[in-house]
Amino acid sequence: MKRETNSPPRWAERLIENMAAPHLREEILGDLFELFQKRSMRLGELPAQWLYVLDVILLIHPRLWRKNATAARLTQHSTDFSKPNPIVMLNNYIKVAFRKLNRQKSYTLINTISLSLGIACAILIFTLVRYHLSFEDFHADKDRIYRIYSELHGEKISYSTGVPNPLGQAFRAEHDVAQKVGRIAFLPKRVVSLNPQKKFEEDIAFADADFFDIFNFPLIEGDSRSVLREPNTALITKQTARKYFGNTAAVGQLLRIDDSLMVRVTGVLRDLPPNTDFHSQIFVPFVNLQDHSPWMVEKDWWMSVNKEMQCFVRLKPGVTAASVNKAVLPAISSTHYDKEMAKYFRFKLQPLSDVHFNMDLRGKVDKKNLQTFGWIGFFLVLTACVNFVNLATAQAVGRSREIGVRKALGSREGSLFWQFMIETAIIATGALVIAAGLAHLALPFVNRLFEINLSINPFQDKTLPVFLGILLIVVIFCSGAYPGLILARFQPVAALKGKLTLQTPGMFSVRRGLVIGQFAISQLLIIGTLVITSQLRYSQQADMGFQKEAVVILPIPDNQQTKIKTLGTELSRLSGIDNVTFFDTPPASDAIGSTNIQFDMRPEPEKFSISIKAADDQYVPMFKIPLIAGRNLFISDTIREYLLNETAVKALGLKTSDDALGKPATINGRRGTIVGVVKDFHFRSLRLAIEPLCLTTHSEVYNSCALKINLSYMATTIDQMKAEWTNIYPSSIFTYQFMDEDIERFYKLDNMLLRLIQAFAAVAIFVGCLGLYGLVSFMANQKTKEIGVRKVLGANTSDILWLFGKEFIRLLLIAFMLAAPLALWIMSRWLNDFAYHIVPGPGVFALALMTTFSVASITVAFRSVKASMINPIMTLRTE
């Protein structure tokens, strides 16, 4: 049958018949046909057909072939709505979220800033912790690499990173448990000269060739089979090669070390990575140590240990550290010591992964500090999340009518919850981007503070994107979950009537708890800052038992007797110098060694170890160390006499100091006479208790010189010192440092910790203030009518301030009651690391409370006064 001419295109109708769901097909075709007829009458057939095709094309949408909703209802729960499209719903959520956030600019701004600061701190802390945990993790077979360290078992056990010089050779020759054994001796600040005009101060290491078989420090120039196997050769890093020779080939060049050793460069190492504790840039064969520092390698001398003389081993597969500690190392002690000394000198294996963190063995960072940083980062993020939750729950009342309308129109709880989560995700994502920028800006400060070179680069550090992703998810759920549930559970009738108030049971008690938690975190950090500051001030200002002011220390590159005497004579002639003394270590130093002592005619050595200092006869009068018995040391170049401190006398079991005078003593294998007893002084940091100490003359090991100068002529005196010193040591580099600055280095790590905690405490307080300001602003808006009524009835500004402040004062006091005991416990544990420390008194806690109270009061008062200044007539009209 021929089709009528005024009909729509048949192919378009068939397209709809094939695509449309059965329950929609007839309705769509009917509507399109009616529309086609009207257009045909008004526009003509051809335009109507074109418009028909256009309508069909516009109708092509997933809704066109969607199944009948009635069928779905039969298999699921009864509902009057079709299943929502997730993509459409997500687009709707995002669109509504942006509208809402744009309307609440102050709320969005406060939350974005607080989250940005918290996340930025977390990123910095993660980068710092990750950097330290990565130390020495790039070596192959790192799980089998160990350092042998010494345990000196006296009355107390002391530890040393060093071992006797012959131990490495004995371990290698007498026991077949290690693949490689490498000895290394570190000598800091040696003078390296290319010619008389080109000199550098460098850290030098004398190492066995096997050392580079144990560790992964790749060679980029030279023959790996021969490096450090020939005497008078050297390996240098690429950085040093560029520094010394520029673009000229480094291999084959000559270097002079301290005027006592000439070496030829035979290889260039790739630059050492930043995450290693080996910082020497020049490596020389171990056999050359005999030529440079023979006192460090006295043959078969097992009776002392030097912390710079270290030994590393890589055990064979299957050999455990426990078995070596149990059998091999005790066997070495038994073989090379007598029965008593074998009990005193014991050796153990230290895993390579422990080297960076073990503070007893000169580790760089205590893992407790990293844990502290981790907790601080957690608390800062938590504080920002608490801010978010507080403000969101406060804003919830203002959104009650919106929620009521949505529920009345059919929104489910899940839809409302995810709507709020999308708002939270948008703020958190924006905050994450800003935080990354803030962390990048703050990174130079952290690098300067810790003298490291951190970088924030997600393309180089694969763990950083994972951390950021996890952190974002955690922040979104911690910040948005609770407010989202609160909003979603509003009863529509109560919400539409506006009957939700701040006193709704069960809702705002949680908000108060969060405010208390926020105050508690701030007070915890403030108390920690105050305690650390007080302890460091005590450590740096405490009486060390010797004079440290106006004392300058110079290095002695060459301790030849003639040069030392000439230098002393020339410096003593300078008008700005009061006194001169030569020694191996200054009165307070962590470089002091310890050894055994055998007193008088006692048959066996004492069970305690004694620290030993070598110094001339001017040492005691120069530093004004009180002499409480006997006399000072006489002038001598060799060990003939000893001075003991009070603790050593007590350790010997003598009743009085006079009982030690005139008695012989064998210390470090050298026999001498005790001629005096000095008053105890702190010869290490205040972290350590004063231990037995002896002073003796031994000019062969003098490597420093101290001068008491007149500060009024300091600049002139230093120029004169430099001239005299350079005349005697023309090939060396003149350097100096003040004694008190040297002592401050004991607490360098603590000062870093303090500055970082101060910064984090400031961030915590600022974030808390932002949250407080937001809450008070919201309360001011909620109480606008109440404020107007009170002012009409005669209330003044102070009354309005009290209206807002009384609740926060109560919360602040509760927070203090929680934070104070916790802070006392944490800081007491930290202070226990110091043998001499302060006791946190009530003043510290009162100051922390006053600081928090002042900051909170200023924040509350700023917004409260603003609310109280509004004309009550205007507020009442508004309401």
PDB file of N, CA, C and O in Angstrom, residues 716-759:
ATOM      1  N   THR A 716      91.842  42.367  66.035  1.00  0.00           N
ATOM      2  CA  THR A 716      93.284  42.505  65.860  1.00  0.00           C
ATOM      3  C   THR A 716      94.019  41.247  66.298  1.00  0.00           C
ATOM      4  O   THR A 716      94.940  40.764  65.624  1.00  0.00           O
ATOM      5  N   THR A 717      93.576  40.693  67.421  1.00  0.00           N
ATOM      6  CA  THR A 717      94.235  39.502  67.955  1.00  0.00           C
ATOM      7  C   THR A 717      94.109  38.321  66.999  1.00  0.00           C
ATOM      8  O   THR A 717      95.073  37.572  66.779  1.00  0.00           O
ATOM      9  N   ILE A 718      92.918  38.147  66.418  1.00  0.00           N
ATOM     10  CA  ILE A 718      92.727  37.021  65.497  1.00  0.00           C
ATOM     11  C   ILE A 718      93.601  37.186  64.252  1.00  0.00           C
ATOM     12  O   ILE A 718      94.175  36.208  63.748  1.00  0.00           O
ATOM     13  N   ASP A 719      93.724  38.415  63.767  1.00  0.00           N
ATOM     14  CA  ASP A 719      94.619  38.637  62.611  1.00  0.00           C
ATOM     15  C   ASP A 719      96.059  38.284  62.964  1.00  0.00           C
ATOM     16  O   ASP A 719      96.787  37.670  62.163  1.00  0.00           O
ATOM     17  N   GLN A 720      96.484  38.654  64.181  1.00  0.00           N
ATOM     18  CA  GLN A 720      97.852  38.337  64.606  1.00  0.00           C
ATOM     19  C   GLN A 720      98.031  36.827  64.791  1.00  0.00           C
ATOM     20  O   GLN A 720      99.064  36.253  64.419  1.00  0.00           O
ATOM     21  N   MET A 721      96.997  36.191  65.353  1.00  0.00           N
ATOM     22  CA  MET A 721      97.046  34.730  65.516  1.00  0.00           C
ATOM     23  C   MET A 721      97.203  34.050  64.163  1.00  0.00           C
ATOM     24  O   MET A 721      97.992  33.107  63.994  1.00  0.00           O
ATOM     25  N   LYS A 722      96.411  34.512  63.210  1.00  0.00           N
ATOM     26  CA  LYS A 722      96.461  33.909  61.876  1.00  0.00           C
ATOM     27  C   LYS A 722      97.863  34.049  61.265  1.00  0.00           C
ATOM     28  O   LYS A 722      98.390  33.101  60.668  1.00  0.00           O
ATOM     29  N   ALA A 723      98.452  35.229  61.448  1.00  0.00           N
ATOM     30  CA  ALA A 723      99.778  35.459  60.868  1.00  0.00           C
ATOM     31  C   ALA A 723     100.818  34.527  61.491  1.00  0.00           C
ATOM     32  O   ALA A 723     101.622  33.895  60.778  1.00  0.00           O
ATOM     33  N   GLU A 724     100.811  34.417  62.827  1.00  0.00           N
ATOM     34  CA  GLU A 724     101.780  33.551  63.502  1.00  0.00           C
ATOM     35  C   GLU A 724     101.550  32.082  63.146  1.00  0.00           C
ATOM     36  O   GLU A 724     102.492  31.326  62.910  1.00  0.00           O
ATOM     37  N   TRP A 725     100.275  31.698  63.129  1.00  0.00           N
ATOM     38  CA  TRP A 725      99.944  30.287  62.844  1.00  0.00           C
ATOM     39  C   TRP A 725     100.344  29.931  61.415  1.00  0.00           C
ATOM     40  O   TRP A 725     100.896  28.860  61.156  1.00  0.00           O
ATOM     41  N   THR A 726     100.087  30.836  60.467  1.00  0.00           N
ATOM     42  CA  THR A 726     100.402  30.570  59.062  1.00  0.00           C
ATOM     43  C   THR A 726     101.912  30.511  58.830  1.00  0.00           C
ATOM     44  O   THR A 726     102.380  29.764  57.960  1.00  0.00           O
ATOM     45  N   ASN A 727     102.663  31.285  59.607  1.00  0.00           N
ATOM     46  CA  ASN A 727     104.123  31.218  59.464  1.00  0.00           C
ATOM     47  C   ASN A 727     104.658  29.832  59.797  1.00  0.00           C
ATOM     48  O   ASN A 727     105.627  29.358  59.193  1.00  0.00           O
ATOM     49  N   ILE A 728     104.031  29.197  60.772  1.00  0.00           N
ATOM     50  CA  ILE A 728     104.523  27.882  61.212  1.00  0.00           C
ATOM     51  C   ILE A 728     103.926  26.753  60.368  1.00  0.00           C
ATOM     52  O   ILE A 728     104.586  25.753  60.093  1.00  0.00           O
ATOM     53  N   TYR A 729     102.662  26.927  59.949  1.00  0.00           N
ATOM     54  CA  TYR A 729     102.000  25.906  59.113  1.00  0.00           C
ATOM     55  C   TYR A 729     101.576  26.553  57.788  1.00  0.00           C
ATOM     56  O   TYR A 729     100.382  26.767  57.542  1.00  0.00           O
ATOM     57  N   PRO A 730     102.535  26.880  56.929  1.00  0.00           N
ATOM     58  CA  PRO A 730     102.184  27.620  55.704  1.00  0.00           C
ATOM     59  C   PRO A 730     101.334  26.825  54.718  1.00  0.00           C
ATOM     60  O   PRO A 730     100.621  27.414  53.915  1.00  0.00           O
ATOM     61  N   SER A 731     101.415  25.518  54.773  1.00  0.00           N
ATOM     62  CA  SER A 731     100.660  24.725  53.797  1.00  0.00           C
ATOM     63  C   SER A 731      99.266  24.337  54.303  1.00  0.00           C
ATOM     64  O   SER A 731      98.532  23.649  53.603  1.00  0.00           O
ATOM     65  N   SER A 732      98.915  24.760  55.512  1.00  0.00           N
ATOM     66  CA  SER A 732      97.613  24.401  56.083  1.00  0.00           C
ATOM     67  C   SER A 732      96.655  25.589  56.017  1.00  0.00           C
ATOM     68  O   SER A 732      97.046  26.709  55.710  1.00  0.00           O
ATOM     69  N   ILE A 733      95.398  25.305  56.304  1.00  0.00           N
ATOM     70  CA  ILE A 733      94.350  26.334  56.238  1.00  0.00           C
ATOM     71  C   ILE A 733      94.016  26.780  57.648  1.00  0.00           C
ATOM     72  O   ILE A 733      93.687  25.949  58.505  1.00  0.00           O
ATOM     73  N   PHE A 734      94.078  28.087  57.888  1.00  0.00           N
ATOM     74  CA  PHE A 734      93.810  28.610  59.230  1.00  0.00           C
ATOM     75  C   PHE A 734      92.304  28.631  59.484  1.00  0.00           C
ATOM     76  O   PHE A 734      91.527  29.179  58.699  1.00  0.00           O
ATOM     77  N   THR A 735      91.899  28.018  60.566  1.00  0.00           N
ATOM     78  CA  THR A 735      90.501  28.075  61.024  1.00  0.00           C
ATOM     79  C   THR A 735      90.509  28.243  62.532  1.00  0.00           C
ATOM     80  O   THR A 735      91.509  27.935  63.194  1.00  0.00           O
ATOM     81  N   TYR A 736      89.417  28.711  63.068  1.00  0.00           N
ATOM     82  CA  TYR A 736      89.288  28.840  64.521  1.00  0.00           C
ATOM     83  C   TYR A 736      87.819  28.772  64.893  1.00  0.00           C
ATOM     84  O   TYR A 736      86.940  28.967  64.055  1.00  0.00           O
ATOM     85  N   GLN A 737      87.575  28.503  66.139  1.00  0.00           N
ATOM     86  CA  GLN A 737      86.205  28.521  66.652  1.00  0.00           C
ATOM     87  C   GLN A 737      86.239  28.852  68.133  1.00  0.00           C
ATOM     88  O   GLN A 737      87.237  28.597  68.812  1.00  0.00           O
ATOM     89  N   PHE A 738      85.153  29.455  68.590  1.00  0.00           N
ATOM     90  CA  PHE A 738      85.067  29.793  70.008  1.00  0.00           C
ATOM     91  C   PHE A 738      84.576  28.589  70.805  1.00  0.00           C
ATOM     92  O   PHE A 738      83.765  27.791  70.327  1.00  0.00           O
ATOM     93  N   MET A 739      85.053  28.509  72.002  1.00  0.00           N
ATOM     94  CA  MET A 739      84.742  27.361  72.864  1.00  0.00           C
ATOM     95  C   MET A 739      83.241  27.225  73.125  1.00  0.00           C
ATOM     96  O   MET A 739      82.696  26.120  73.057  1.00  0.00           O
ATOM     97  N   ASP A 740      82.565  28.333  73.423  1.00  0.00           N
ATOM     98  CA  ASP A 740      81.138  28.240  73.741  1.00  0.00           C
ATOM     99  C   ASP A 740      80.335  27.812  72.516  1.00  0.00           C
ATOM    100  O   ASP A 740      79.321  27.114  72.632  1.00  0.00           O
ATOM    101  N   GLU A 741      80.777  28.211  71.319  1.00  0.00           N
ATOM    102  CA  GLU A 741      80.100  27.757  70.101  1.00  0.00           C
ATOM    103  C   GLU A 741      80.285  26.258  69.910  1.00  0.00           C
ATOM    104  O   GLU A 741      79.381  25.562  69.439  1.00  0.00           O
ATOM    105  N   ASP A 742      81.456  25.775  70.277  1.00  0.00           N
ATOM    106  CA  ASP A 742      81.723  24.349  70.166  1.00  0.00           C
ATOM    107  C   ASP A 742      80.815  23.555  71.097  1.00  0.00           C
ATOM    108  O   ASP A 742      80.307  22.479  70.743  1.00  0.00           O
ATOM    109  N   ILE A 743      80.578  24.094  72.295  1.00  0.00           N
ATOM    110  CA  ILE A 743      79.711  23.396  73.254  1.00  0.00           C
ATOM    111  C   ILE A 743      78.262  23.385  72.762  1.00  0.00           C
ATOM    112  O   ILE A 743      77.537  22.412  72.970  1.00  0.00           O
ATOM    113  N   GLU A 744      77.861  24.453  72.089  1.00  0.00           N
ATOM    114  CA  GLU A 744      76.486  24.500  71.582  1.00  0.00           C
ATOM    115  C   GLU A 744      76.212  23.374  70.592  1.00  0.00           C
ATOM    116  O   GLU A 744      75.062  22.980  70.393  1.00  0.00           O
ATOM    117  N   ARG A 745      77.248  22.846  69.957  1.00  0.00           N
ATOM    118  CA  ARG A 745      77.039  21.766  68.984  1.00  0.00           C
ATOM    119  C   ARG A 745      76.530  20.491  69.649  1.00  0.00           C
ATOM    120  O   ARG A 745      75.956  19.628  68.998  1.00  0.00           O
ATOM    121  N   PHE A 746      76.769  20.366  70.977  1.00  0.00           N
ATOM    122  CA  PHE A 746      76.234  19.206  71.686  1.00  0.00           C
ATOM    123  C   PHE A 746      74.712  19.131  71.526  1.00  0.00           C
ATOM    124  O   PHE A 746      74.122  18.067  71.522  1.00  0.00           O
ATOM    125  N   TYR A 747      74.090  20.302  71.454  1.00  0.00           N
ATOM    126  CA  TYR A 747      72.630  20.380  71.492  1.00  0.00           C
ATOM    127  C   TYR A 747      72.063  20.823  70.145  1.00  0.00           C
ATOM    128  O   TYR A 747      70.980  21.391  70.066  1.00  0.00           O
ATOM    129  N   LYS A 748      72.844  20.572  69.099  1.00  0.00           N
ATOM    130  CA  LYS A 748      72.419  20.982  67.758  1.00  0.00           C
ATOM    131  C   LYS A 748      71.112  20.289  67.368  1.00  0.00           C
ATOM    132  O   LYS A 748      70.179  20.926  66.876  1.00  0.00           O
ATOM    133  N   LEU A 749      71.051  18.991  67.603  1.00  0.00           N
ATOM    134  CA  LEU A 749      69.854  18.248  67.242  1.00  0.00           C
ATOM    135  C   LEU A 749      68.661  18.703  68.072  1.00  0.00           C
ATOM    136  O   LEU A 749      67.541  18.810  67.562  1.00  0.00           O
ATOM    137  N   ASP A 750      68.901  18.978  69.352  1.00  0.00           N
ATOM    138  CA  ASP A 750      67.808  19.455  70.206  1.00  0.00           C
ATOM    139  C   ASP A 750      67.317  20.821  69.744  1.00  0.00           C
ATOM    140  O   ASP A 750      66.116  21.107  69.786  1.00  0.00           O
ATOM    141  N   ASN A 751      68.236  21.683  69.316  1.00  0.00           N
ATOM    142  CA  ASN A 751      67.822  22.992  68.807  1.00  0.00           C
ATOM    143  C   ASN A 751      66.990  22.855  67.535  1.00  0.00           C
ATOM    144  O   ASN A 751      66.018  23.584  67.341  1.00  0.00           O
ATOM    145  N   MET A 752      67.375  21.899  66.671  1.00  0.00           N
ATOM    146  CA  MET A 752      66.567  21.652  65.468  1.00  0.00           C
ATOM    147  C   MET A 752      65.168  21.193  65.857  1.00  0.00           C
ATOM    148  O   MET A 752      64.161  21.658  65.309  1.00  0.00           O
ATOM    149  N   LEU A 753      65.131  20.257  66.815  1.00  0.00           N
ATOM    150  CA  LEU A 753      63.840  19.737  67.270  1.00  0.00           C
ATOM    151  C   LEU A 753      62.986  20.866  67.828  1.00  0.00           C
ATOM    152  O   LEU A 753      61.783  20.963  67.559  1.00  0.00           O
ATOM    153  N   LEU A 754      63.624  21.754  68.606  1.00  0.00           N
ATOM    154  CA  LEU A 754      62.891  22.862  69.213  1.00  0.00           C
ATOM    155  C   LEU A 754      62.296  23.774  68.140  1.00  0.00           C
ATOM    156  O   LEU A 754      61.121  24.147  68.210  1.00  0.00           O
ATOM    157  N   ARG A 755      63.099  24.143  67.152  1.00  0.00           N
ATOM    158  CA  ARG A 755      62.596  25.062  66.118  1.00  0.00           C
ATOM    159  C   ARG A 755      61.442  24.455  65.346  1.00  0.00           C
ATOM    160  O   ARG A 755      60.464  25.127  65.009  1.00  0.00           O
ATOM    161  N   LEU A 756      61.550  23.157  65.076  1.00  0.00           N
ATOM    162  CA  LEU A 756      60.480  22.509  64.326  1.00  0.00           C
ATOM    163  C   LEU A 756      59.196  22.440  65.160  1.00  0.00           C
ATOM    164  O   LEU A 756      58.101  22.716  64.661  1.00  0.00           O
ATOM    165  N   ILE A 757      59.344  22.108  66.450  1.00  0.00           N
ATOM    166  CA  ILE A 757      58.157  22.039  67.302  1.00  0.00           C
ATOM    167  C   ILE A 757      57.556  23.421  67.483  1.00  0.00           C
ATOM    168  O   ILE A 757      56.332  23.592  67.544  1.00  0.00           O
ATOM    169  N   GLN A 758      58.403  24.453  67.577  1.00  0.00           N
ATOM    170  CA  GLN A 758      57.878  25.824  67.678  1.00  0.00           C
ATOM    171  C   GLN A 758      57.034  26.155  66.447  1.00  0.00           C
ATOM    172  O   GLN A 758      55.949  26.727  66.567  1.00  0.00           O
ATOM    173  N   ALA A 759      57.553  25.799  65.273  1.00  0.00           N
ATOM    174  CA  ALA A 759      56.809  26.084  64.038  1.00  0.00           C
ATOM    175  C   ALA A 759      55.489  25.318  64.019  1.00  0.00           C
ATOM    176  O   ALA A 759      54.432  25.874  63.692  1.00  0.00           O
TER     177      ALA A 759
END
